[in-house]
Amino acid sequence: MSGSHPVVLVVEDEESYVDALTVGLQREGFMVHVARDGRDGLALFERTQPDLVLLDVMLPGMSGVDVCRAIRASGAAVPIIMVTARTAEVDVVLGLELGADDYVSKPYRIRELVARMRAVLRRHGRPVGTQLADTLTVGDVRLDPERHEIRVRGEVVTVPLKEFELLELLMERSGRVVTRDAAIAYVWGDDYVGDTKTLDVHINRLRGRIEEDPAKPTRIITVRGVGYRYELPG
Ligand code: CA
């Protein structure tokens, strides 16, 4: 099976979650396989023999409930965490006694999900993964997750936690668009309060810290109607 990097099968059809999960879980030392529907999920389960399955309940075609039943019917004891769209659904899914190990409701925070994944893996005596605390450097900005430190053009800049996590996600995906939903799922989950401006406020604060001219950003670029992109240096 796997060494220190647990293999996770993510069965999820929502693009914003797939994006945030892939980045977040890889960063936490997991190997990630993604299936976008139930049938593909079952096929990938057979092929990859994962250490853990993260299974969305509402999937196109074959539902997560049916996928869970099929996995259990095959005799596999793999840990399964079900993902429901609303807290109310948890009770319904619980009532079905599917043999899942845990349940989370959307929107969730990636870091909380990872903590629960590790708890389930530990209970099953499987590898729990180690955080990859590599520094990230893009252009003149360096981010050090272990020391929780950012250096901009060599100078240490203090950044609050949510801004740090937002910058981490953007820099991790440098050159590619991070959608608004993906950013919110990664940084806030259901802690996301107020209107949709909270994200923009954090982006503007980050620009104030790392851009030479925050009014004309050259690092954190707005992709209108979609999200943001961290620009790779030309
Ligand atoms: Ca879904």
GROMACS .gro file of C-alpha atoms and ligand atoms in nm:
model
  235
    1MET     CA    1   0.000   0.000   0.000
    2SER     CA    2   0.150   0.335   0.097
    3GLY     CA    3   0.446   0.445   0.303
    4SER     CA    4   0.425   0.765   0.502
    5HIS     CA    5   0.192   0.919   0.244
    6PRO     CA    6  -0.161   0.790   0.285
    7VAL     CA    7  -0.356   0.745  -0.037
    8VAL     CA    8  -0.690   0.927  -0.036
    9LEU     CA    9  -0.969   0.875  -0.284
   10VAL     CA   10  -1.181   1.189  -0.314
   11VAL     CA   11  -1.520   1.130  -0.478
   12GLU     CA   12  -1.653   1.478  -0.537
   13ASP     CA   13  -1.829   1.650  -0.825
   14GLU     CA   14  -1.801   2.011  -0.707
   15GLU     CA   15  -1.508   2.172  -0.883
   16SER     CA   16  -1.436   2.430  -0.612
   17TYR     CA   17  -1.399   2.157  -0.349
   18VAL     CA   18  -1.186   1.937  -0.575
   19ASP     CA   19  -0.944   2.227  -0.630
   20ALA     CA   20  -0.909   2.324  -0.265
   21LEU     CA   21  -0.893   1.961  -0.149
   22THR     CA   22  -0.626   1.859  -0.395
   23VAL     CA   23  -0.396   2.144  -0.293
   24GLY     CA   24  -0.476   2.118   0.078
   25LEU     CA   25  -0.442   1.740   0.105
   26GLN     CA   26  -0.122   1.719  -0.099
   27ARG     CA   27   0.026   1.986   0.121
   28GLU     CA   28  -0.060   1.772   0.425
   29GLY     CA   29   0.129   1.478   0.279
   30PHE     CA   30  -0.155   1.281   0.120
   31MET     CA   31  -0.157   1.123  -0.223
   32VAL     CA   32  -0.483   1.228  -0.383
   33HIS     CA   33  -0.696   1.052  -0.644
   34VAL     CA   34  -1.012   1.226  -0.762
   35ALA     CA   35  -1.328   1.079  -0.911
   36ARG     CA   36  -1.610   1.308  -1.027
   37ASP     CA   37  -1.896   1.059  -1.001
   38GLY     CA   38  -1.992   0.742  -0.816
   39ARG     CA   39  -1.913   0.485  -1.084
   40ASP     CA   40  -1.574   0.637  -1.154
   41GLY     CA   41  -1.520   0.644  -0.777
   42LEU     CA   42  -1.583   0.270  -0.743
   43ALA     CA   43  -1.356   0.191  -1.038
   44LEU     CA   44  -1.081   0.410  -0.894
   45PHE     CA   45  -1.129   0.250  -0.554
   46GLU     CA   46  -1.053  -0.091  -0.703
   47ARG     CA   47  -0.749   0.040  -0.887
   48THR     CA   48  -0.591   0.255  -0.616
   49GLN     CA   49  -0.681   0.065  -0.295
   50PRO     CA   50  -0.680   0.389  -0.093
   51ASP     CA   51  -0.613   0.427   0.280
   52LEU     CA   52  -0.919   0.649   0.311
   53VAL     CA   53  -1.223   0.745   0.103
   54LEU     CA   54  -1.375   1.092   0.118
   55LEU     CA   55  -1.718   1.039  -0.028
   56ASP     CA   56  -1.965   1.310  -0.126
   57VAL     CA   57  -2.327   1.200  -0.074
   58MET     CA   58  -2.481   1.392  -0.364
   59LEU     CA   59  -2.312   1.270  -0.681
   60PRO     CA   60  -2.437   1.252  -1.039
   61GLY     CA   61  -2.562   0.904  -1.131
   62MET     CA   62  -2.466   0.663  -0.855
   63SER     CA   63  -2.495   0.836  -0.515
   64GLY     CA   64  -2.233   0.839  -0.242
   65VAL     CA   65  -2.467   0.626  -0.032
   66ASP     CA   66  -2.465   0.354  -0.298
   67VAL     CA   67  -2.088   0.381  -0.343
   68CYS     CA   68  -2.040   0.338   0.034
   69ARG     CA   69  -2.269   0.032   0.034
   70ALA     CA   70  -2.083  -0.118  -0.262
   71ILE     CA   71  -1.744  -0.069  -0.096
   72ARG     CA   72  -1.865  -0.230   0.227
   73ALA     CA   73  -2.036  -0.512   0.034
   74SER     CA   74  -1.699  -0.591  -0.123
   75GLY     CA   75  -1.570  -0.661   0.228
   76ALA     CA   76  -1.327  -0.366   0.232
   77ALA     CA   77  -1.266  -0.220   0.581
   78VAL     CA   78  -1.122   0.104   0.441
   79PRO     CA   79  -1.208   0.415   0.647
   80ILE     CA   80  -1.482   0.620   0.479
   81ILE     CA   81  -1.575   0.980   0.557
   82MET     CA   82  -1.908   1.091   0.410
   83VAL     CA   83  -1.950   1.451   0.297
   84THR     CA   84  -2.299   1.598   0.313
   85ALA     CA   85  -2.426   1.924   0.170
   86ARG     CA   86  -2.621   2.027   0.478
   87THR     CA   87  -2.606   1.937   0.847
   88ALA     CA   88  -2.964   1.807   0.821
   89GLU     CA   89  -2.849   1.543   0.573
   90VAL     CA   90  -2.610   1.399   0.829
   91ASP     CA   91  -2.902   1.266   1.035
   92VAL     CA   92  -3.055   1.106   0.728
   93VAL     CA   93  -2.727   0.946   0.625
   94LEU     CA   94  -2.658   0.836   0.984
   95GLY     CA   95  -2.999   0.666   0.990
   96LEU     CA   96  -2.896   0.449   0.696
   97GLU     CA   97  -2.619   0.286   0.901
   98LEU     CA   98  -2.383   0.275   0.608
   99GLY     CA   99  -2.078   0.177   0.806
  100ALA     CA  100  -1.902   0.506   0.737
  101ASP     CA  101  -1.644   0.616   0.996
  102ASP     CA  102  -1.723   0.987   1.011
  103TYR     CA  103  -1.933   1.260   0.853
  104VAL     CA  104  -1.859   1.620   0.760
  105SER     CA  105  -2.094   1.887   0.629
  106LYS     CA  106  -2.022   2.141   0.359
  107PRO     CA  107  -1.893   2.400   0.375
  108TYR     CA  108  -1.605   2.265   0.579
  109ARG     CA  109  -1.258   2.394   0.648
  110ILE     CA  110  -0.982   2.185   0.492
  111ARG     CA  111  -0.768   2.190   0.805
  112GLU     CA  112  -1.053   2.061   1.022
  113LEU     CA  113  -1.127   1.792   0.769
  114VAL     CA  114  -0.761   1.685   0.771
  115ALA     CA  115  -0.767   1.658   1.152
  116ARG     CA  116  -1.067   1.426   1.130
  117MET     CA  117  -0.909   1.225   0.849
  118ARG     CA  118  -0.599   1.173   1.061
  119ALA     CA  119  -0.811   1.068   1.361
  120VAL     CA  120  -0.992   0.807   1.150
  121LEU     CA  121  -0.666   0.683   0.994
  122ARG     CA  122  -0.508   0.653   1.340
  123ARG     CA  123  -0.802   0.447   1.466
  124HIS     CA  124  -0.752   0.212   1.172
  125GLY     CA  125  -0.377   0.188   1.230
  126ARG     CA  126  -0.302   0.344   0.892
  127PRO     CA  127  -0.040   0.607   0.804
  128VAL     CA  128  -0.162   0.955   0.894
  129GLY     CA  129   0.072   1.157   0.670
  130THR     CA  130   0.321   1.424   0.753
  131GLN     CA  131   0.279   1.787   0.673
  132LEU     CA  132   0.505   1.907   0.397
  133ALA     CA  133   0.635   2.228   0.548
  134ASP     CA  134   0.847   2.331   0.251
  135THR     CA  135   0.895   2.699   0.194
  136LEU     CA  136   0.729   2.842  -0.113
  137THR     CA  137   0.909   3.106  -0.315
  138VAL     CA  138   0.753   3.288  -0.608
  139GLY     CA  139   0.936   3.590  -0.742
  140ASP     CA  140   1.028   3.817  -0.452
  141VAL     CA  141   0.785   3.662  -0.201
  142ARG     CA  142   0.882   3.369   0.020
  143LEU     CA  143   0.637   3.187   0.243
  144ASP     CA  144   0.756   2.961   0.525
  145PRO     CA  145   0.465   2.751   0.664
  146GLU     CA  146   0.669   2.606   0.950
  147ARG     CA  147   0.774   2.945   1.089
  148HIS     CA  148   0.450   3.103   0.975
  149GLU     CA  149   0.657   3.375   0.817
  150ILE     CA  150   0.646   3.572   0.497
  151ARG     CA  151   0.940   3.756   0.348
  152VAL     CA  152   0.879   4.019   0.084
  153ARG     CA  153   1.192   4.136  -0.094
  154GLY     CA  154   1.389   3.997   0.201
  155GLU     CA  155   1.189   4.178   0.469
  156VAL     CA  156   0.984   3.982   0.722
  157VAL     CA  157   0.614   4.073   0.701
  158THR     CA  158   0.369   3.972   0.972
  159VAL     CA  159   0.046   3.828   0.837
  160PRO     CA  160  -0.267   3.710   1.027
  161LEU     CA  161  -0.358   3.341   0.994
  162LYS     CA  162  -0.639   3.367   0.736
  163GLU     CA  163  -0.435   3.595   0.511
  164PHE     CA  164  -0.140   3.358   0.546
  165GLU     CA  165  -0.353   3.060   0.441
  166LEU     CA  166  -0.501   3.254   0.152
  167LEU     CA  167  -0.157   3.352   0.026
  168GLU     CA  168  -0.038   2.994   0.072
  169LEU     CA  169  -0.319   2.867  -0.153
  170LEU     CA  170  -0.259   3.136  -0.416
  171MET     CA  171   0.118   3.081  -0.424
  172GLU     CA  172   0.078   2.703  -0.426
  173ARG     CA  173  -0.126   2.742  -0.744
  174SER     CA  174   0.086   3.019  -0.897
  175GLY     CA  175   0.002   3.092  -1.257
  176ARG     CA  176  -0.338   2.925  -1.225
  177VAL     CA  177  -0.673   3.071  -1.125
  178VAL     CA  178  -0.801   3.006  -0.774
  179THR     CA  179  -1.178   3.042  -0.782
  180ARG     CA  180  -1.354   3.241  -0.511
  181ASP     CA  181  -1.532   2.927  -0.389
  182ALA     CA  182  -1.206   2.735  -0.369
  183ALA     CA  183  -1.041   3.012  -0.169
  184ILE     CA  184  -1.336   3.033   0.071
  185ALA     CA  185  -1.347   2.654   0.114
  186TYR     CA  186  -0.972   2.642   0.182
  187VAL     CA  187  -0.949   2.930   0.426
  188TRP     CA  188  -1.289   2.962   0.591
  189GLY     CA  189  -1.523   2.670   0.527
  190ASP     CA  190  -1.834   2.732   0.734
  191ASP     CA  191  -1.648   2.997   0.935
  192TYR     CA  192  -1.708   3.222   0.638
  193VAL     CA  193  -1.924   3.500   0.774
  194GLY     CA  194  -2.092   3.803   0.628
  195ASP     CA  195  -2.121   3.887   0.264
  196THR     CA  196  -1.895   3.783  -0.018
  197LYS     CA  197  -1.675   4.088   0.045
  198THR     CA  198  -1.477   3.919   0.324
  199LEU     CA  199  -1.254   3.748   0.068
  200ASP     CA  200  -1.193   4.075  -0.119
  201VAL     CA  201  -1.104   4.251   0.205
  202HIS     CA  202  -0.841   3.986   0.279
  203ILE     CA  203  -0.708   4.005  -0.076
  204ASN     CA  204  -0.674   4.382  -0.048
  205ARG     CA  205  -0.490   4.353   0.284
  206LEU     CA  206  -0.252   4.098   0.131
  207ARG     CA  207  -0.188   4.331  -0.162
  208GLY     CA  208  -0.107   4.607   0.086
  209ARG     CA  209   0.159   4.382   0.237
  210ILE     CA  210   0.322   4.229  -0.070
  211GLU     CA  211   0.257   4.454  -0.371
  212GLU     CA  212   0.490   4.740  -0.459
  213ASP     CA  213   0.184   4.940  -0.562
  214PRO     CA  214  -0.133   4.783  -0.410
  215ALA     CA  215  -0.347   4.993  -0.645
  216LYS     CA  216  -0.177   4.829  -0.945
  217PRO     CA  217  -0.119   4.471  -0.833
  218THR     CA  218   0.134   4.266  -1.031
  219ARG     CA  219   0.133   3.961  -0.801
  220ILE     CA  220  -0.225   3.893  -0.690
  221ILE     CA  221  -0.428   3.946  -1.005
  222THR     CA  222  -0.808   3.964  -1.013
  223VAL     CA  223  -0.964   3.734  -1.270
  224ARG     CA  224  -1.297   3.907  -1.316
  225GLY     CA  225  -1.601   3.699  -1.228
  226VAL     CA  226  -1.386   3.396  -1.142
  227GLY     CA  227  -1.133   3.458  -0.868
  228TYR     CA  228  -0.764   3.539  -0.833
  229ARG     CA  229  -0.435   3.430  -0.980
  230TYR     CA  230  -0.089   3.460  -0.830
  231GLU     CA  231   0.127   3.581  -1.115
  232LEU     CA  232   0.445   3.395  -1.195
  233PRO     CA  233   0.736   3.638  -1.240
  234GLY     CA  234   0.782   3.725  -1.608
  235CA      CA  235  -2.203   1.682  -0.479
   0.00000   0.00000   0.00000
